[in-house]
């Protein structure tokens, strides 16, 4: 079953993203720490993989990087328990939630949906499928991101406000999660701007020599 997830991007029906799941990141943007997960979506046309580039739309100039831990669903979930949530996971990936911060702030101020600021083409750079067996959810994964060789983000999944199973339980009360769907679990602190010509390098490290790297140019 999990074998077909190797190409999860081609079967993924939805990318569900979680906002403000690390309190340091919520605070750095002047947001309160949520008492319930904040959920939004990115279209699957947002996917981009190496060696392709992150493309900033011509009229934008404040694109931010957000490195995130991605969870890929294997078994369909509808209103699942925590145990079922864990069993529904097929694997993981490293991902970025690229965000046009100026537009997001304008939309936020007007109480309007964030979609355009987070869902434009190439806003979801994404790494290869990592099978479930490679990462234990009881361990913590280190997520980091460099821009032009300078460390900007360095966080640990243990600092998530809502754990991966809790997120699946919550989302699946309202939205059926299907085989191949991707959940982006929120970004740690340190988000900031990238410009055309910059290079983003992101990585994920953890127990049992887990080490995953990806690189994207911003054009
Ligand atoms: O735009 C934001 O800050 C919300 C978000 O995606 C995150 O916390 O990962
Ligand atoms: Mg995010």
Short mmCIF file of C-alpha atoms and ligand atoms in Angstrom, two decimals:
data_model
loop_
_atom_site.label_atom_id
_atom_site.label_comp_id
_atom_site.label_asym_id
_atom_site.label_seq_id
_atom_site.Cartn_x
_atom_site.Cartn_y
_atom_site.Cartn_z
CA UNK A 1 0.00 0.00 0.00
CA UNK A 2 2.65 2.52 1.09
CA UNK A 3 4.57 1.71 -2.10
CA UNK A 4 2.15 3.76 -4.18
CA UNK A 5 2.97 6.70 -1.89
CA UNK A 6 6.42 7.03 -3.45
CA UNK A 7 4.68 9.23 -6.00
CA UNK A 8 2.37 10.84 -3.48
CA UNK A 9 2.49 14.18 -5.33
CA UNK A 10 0.78 12.71 -8.36
CA UNK A 11 -2.08 11.16 -6.33
CA UNK A 12 -2.37 13.84 -3.62
CA UNK A 13 -5.84 15.37 -3.64
CA UNK A 14 -5.22 18.00 -1.01
CA UNK A 15 -2.46 19.75 0.86
CA UNK A 16 -3.78 20.72 4.27
CA UNK A 17 -1.58 23.12 6.18
CA UNK A 18 -1.52 24.03 9.86
CA UNK A 19 -0.72 27.56 10.99
CA UNK A 20 0.90 28.78 14.22
CA UNK A 21 1.75 25.33 15.53
CA UNK A 22 4.95 26.53 17.23
CA UNK A 23 4.47 29.22 19.88
CA UNK A 24 7.76 31.01 19.06
CA UNK A 25 6.64 31.41 15.46
CA UNK A 26 3.15 32.60 16.46
CA UNK A 27 4.81 35.25 18.67
CA UNK A 28 7.38 36.40 16.09
CA UNK A 29 4.53 37.47 13.78
CA UNK A 30 2.58 39.06 16.65
CA UNK A 31 -0.10 36.34 16.67
CA UNK A 32 -1.63 34.73 19.73
CA UNK A 33 -0.95 31.05 20.41
CA UNK A 34 -3.99 29.10 19.16
CA UNK A 35 -6.19 26.95 21.38
CA UNK A 36 -7.39 24.94 18.36
CA UNK A 37 -5.39 24.10 15.22
CA UNK A 38 -5.59 26.72 12.46
CA UNK A 39 -6.15 24.95 9.14
CA UNK A 40 -5.85 26.17 5.56
CA UNK A 41 -5.21 24.58 2.16
CA UNK A 42 -2.79 24.85 -0.70
CA UNK A 43 -3.74 23.54 -4.18
CA UNK A 44 -1.71 20.58 -5.49
CA UNK A 45 -0.56 22.83 -8.37
CA UNK A 46 1.66 24.43 -5.70
CA UNK A 47 4.01 21.41 -5.66
CA UNK A 48 7.53 21.89 -6.97
CA UNK A 49 10.41 19.45 -6.72
CA UNK A 50 14.18 19.63 -7.27
CA UNK A 51 15.79 20.67 -9.59
CA UNK A 52 13.00 23.12 -10.42
CA UNK A 53 12.88 26.67 -9.04
CA UNK A 54 10.63 28.55 -6.65
CA UNK A 55 9.14 31.26 -8.86
CA UNK A 56 8.11 34.57 -7.31
CA UNK A 57 5.15 36.05 -9.23
CA UNK A 58 6.26 39.25 -11.05
CA UNK A 59 4.32 41.73 -8.94
CA UNK A 60 5.38 40.35 -5.54
CA UNK A 61 8.41 41.18 -3.44
CA UNK A 62 7.98 39.81 0.08
CA UNK A 63 8.10 36.06 -0.13
CA UNK A 64 8.88 34.28 3.16
CA UNK A 65 10.32 30.80 3.69
CA UNK A 66 8.68 28.41 6.18
CA UNK A 67 10.28 24.99 6.64
CA UNK A 68 7.78 22.30 7.69
CA UNK A 69 7.43 18.62 8.55
CA UNK A 70 5.08 16.95 6.06
CA UNK A 71 2.85 13.97 6.90
CA UNK A 72 1.50 11.77 4.11
CA UNK A 73 -1.73 9.86 4.62
CA UNK A 74 -2.00 6.21 3.61
CA UNK A 75 -5.38 5.00 4.92
CA UNK A 76 -8.50 7.12 4.58
CA UNK A 77 -9.49 8.86 7.83
CA UNK A 78 -12.88 10.16 8.83
CA UNK A 79 -13.42 11.15 12.44
CA UNK A 80 -10.61 8.88 13.66
CA UNK A 81 -9.27 8.17 17.15
CA UNK A 82 -5.65 8.95 18.05
CA UNK A 83 -4.66 5.29 17.49
CA UNK A 84 -6.37 5.21 14.10
CA UNK A 85 -4.73 8.52 13.24
CA UNK A 86 -1.26 7.06 13.86
CA UNK A 87 -2.14 3.97 11.85
CA UNK A 88 -3.36 6.08 8.93
CA UNK A 89 0.07 7.65 8.33
CA UNK A 90 2.00 6.31 5.34
CA UNK A 91 5.12 8.44 5.58
CA UNK A 92 6.67 11.86 5.77
CA UNK A 93 8.47 14.48 3.72
CA UNK A 94 10.33 17.73 4.11
CA UNK A 95 8.38 20.67 2.70
CA UNK A 96 8.30 24.45 2.52
CA UNK A 97 5.22 26.61 2.94
CA UNK A 98 6.26 29.61 0.83
CA UNK A 99 4.19 32.63 1.80
CA UNK A 100 3.79 36.15 0.40
CA UNK A 101 3.78 37.82 3.82
CA UNK A 102 2.71 41.31 2.75
CA UNK A 103 -0.34 39.95 0.91
CA UNK A 104 -1.13 37.52 3.74
CA UNK A 105 -1.07 40.42 6.23
CA UNK A 106 -3.37 42.51 4.03
CA UNK A 107 -5.78 39.58 3.68
CA UNK A 108 -5.59 38.85 7.41
CA UNK A 109 -6.37 42.48 8.27
CA UNK A 110 -9.47 42.32 6.08
CA UNK A 111 -10.55 38.92 7.42
CA UNK A 112 -10.13 37.41 3.94
CA UNK A 113 -8.80 33.96 2.96
CA UNK A 114 -4.98 33.54 2.72
CA UNK A 115 -5.20 31.29 -0.34
CA UNK A 116 -3.39 33.44 -2.89
CA UNK A 117 -0.55 34.34 -0.50
CA UNK A 118 0.10 30.66 0.23
CA UNK A 119 -1.26 28.75 -2.74
CA UNK A 120 0.46 30.24 -5.81
CA UNK A 121 2.39 27.97 -8.21
CA UNK A 122 5.64 26.66 -6.60
CA UNK A 123 4.51 27.65 -3.08
CA UNK A 124 4.93 24.04 -1.90
CA UNK A 125 8.50 22.86 -2.56
CA UNK A 126 8.62 19.30 -1.41
CA UNK A 127 11.10 16.46 -0.94
CA UNK A 128 10.91 12.71 -1.54
CA UNK A 129 8.61 10.31 0.26
CA UNK A 130 10.10 9.01 3.53
CA UNK A 131 8.43 5.74 4.64
CA UNK A 132 6.70 5.75 8.01
CA UNK A 133 9.15 3.21 9.49
CA UNK A 134 12.04 5.71 9.18
CA UNK A 135 10.64 8.20 11.71
CA UNK A 136 9.15 7.42 15.10
CA UNK A 137 6.59 9.98 16.17
CA UNK A 138 7.80 9.59 19.76
CA UNK A 139 11.17 11.04 18.71
CA UNK A 140 11.84 14.64 17.69
CA UNK A 141 12.94 15.69 14.22
CA UNK A 142 15.21 18.70 13.76
CA UNK A 143 14.08 20.99 10.93
CA UNK A 144 16.38 23.71 9.63
CA UNK A 145 16.62 26.14 6.73
CA UNK A 146 19.47 28.22 5.31
CA UNK A 147 19.28 31.11 2.84
CA UNK A 148 22.54 31.57 0.88
CA UNK A 149 24.34 29.49 3.52
CA UNK A 150 23.03 31.46 6.52
CA UNK A 151 20.93 29.62 9.09
CA UNK A 152 17.47 31.19 9.36
CA UNK A 153 15.32 28.48 10.95
CA UNK A 154 16.21 25.71 13.37
CA UNK A 155 13.39 23.94 15.18
CA UNK A 156 12.30 20.61 16.63
CA UNK A 157 9.02 18.81 16.03
CA UNK A 158 8.76 18.18 19.80
CA UNK A 159 7.88 21.88 20.14
CA UNK A 160 4.68 21.57 18.10
CA UNK A 161 1.64 22.80 20.03
CA UNK A 162 -0.59 20.11 18.47
CA UNK A 163 1.06 16.73 17.81
CA UNK A 164 0.80 14.94 14.46
CA UNK A 165 -1.88 12.43 15.69
CA UNK A 166 -3.84 15.26 17.36
CA UNK A 167 -3.82 17.20 14.09
CA UNK A 168 -5.14 14.18 12.16
CA UNK A 169 -7.87 13.58 14.77
CA UNK A 170 -8.91 17.24 14.56
CA UNK A 171 -8.84 17.60 10.77
CA UNK A 172 -10.59 14.27 10.16
CA UNK A 173 -13.60 15.38 12.23
CA UNK A 174 -14.42 17.79 9.43
CA UNK A 175 -12.47 16.77 6.32
CA UNK A 176 -11.93 13.20 5.10
CA UNK A 177 -8.22 12.58 4.65
CA UNK A 178 -7.42 10.34 1.70
CA UNK A 179 -4.55 8.20 0.43
CA UNK A 180 -1.78 10.52 -0.76
CA UNK A 181 -2.96 13.67 1.04
CA UNK A 182 -0.25 15.83 2.59
CA UNK A 183 -0.45 17.67 5.90
CA UNK A 184 2.03 20.49 6.51
CA UNK A 185 2.37 20.73 10.29
CA UNK A 186 3.43 24.37 10.72
CA UNK A 187 6.75 26.18 10.82
CA UNK A 188 9.16 26.85 13.69
CA UNK A 189 10.46 30.39 14.37
CA UNK A 190 12.83 32.29 12.09
CA UNK A 191 10.70 32.89 8.99
CA UNK A 192 11.94 35.70 6.78
CA UNK A 193 12.19 37.05 3.25
CA UNK A 194 13.86 35.54 0.19
CA UNK A 195 14.68 37.43 -3.01
CA UNK A 196 15.17 36.41 -6.62
CA UNK A 197 18.64 34.90 -6.94
CA UNK A 198 18.67 33.45 -3.39
CA UNK A 199 19.25 29.79 -2.71
CA UNK A 200 17.26 27.96 -0.04
CA UNK A 201 18.67 24.82 1.51
CA UNK A 202 16.50 22.91 4.00
CA UNK A 203 17.11 19.79 6.02
CA UNK A 204 15.58 17.36 8.40
CA UNK A 205 17.56 15.20 10.84
CA UNK A 206 16.56 12.66 13.44
CA UNK A 207 17.01 9.30 15.08
CA UNK A 208 18.54 6.34 13.24
CA UNK A 209 20.67 8.55 10.95
CA UNK A 210 17.65 10.22 9.40
CA UNK A 211 19.08 12.93 7.21
CA UNK A 212 17.29 14.60 4.35
CA UNK A 213 18.35 17.68 2.40
CA UNK A 214 16.85 19.73 -0.41
CA UNK A 215 17.87 22.84 -2.32
CA UNK A 216 15.87 25.32 -4.36
CA UNK A 217 16.79 28.48 -6.22
CA UNK A 218 14.41 31.40 -6.02
CA UNK A 219 13.81 33.10 -9.38
O1 LIG B 1 1.62 32.05 7.89
C1 LIG B 1 1.74 31.62 9.03
O2 LIG B 1 2.49 32.12 9.86
C2 LIG B 1 1.00 30.38 9.43
C3 LIG B 1 1.73 29.20 8.99
O3 LIG B 1 1.67 28.78 7.86
C4 LIG B 1 2.62 28.50 9.93
O4 LIG B 1 2.64 28.84 11.11
O5 LIG B 1 3.32 27.60 9.49
MG1 LIG B 2 3.24 27.41 7.36
#
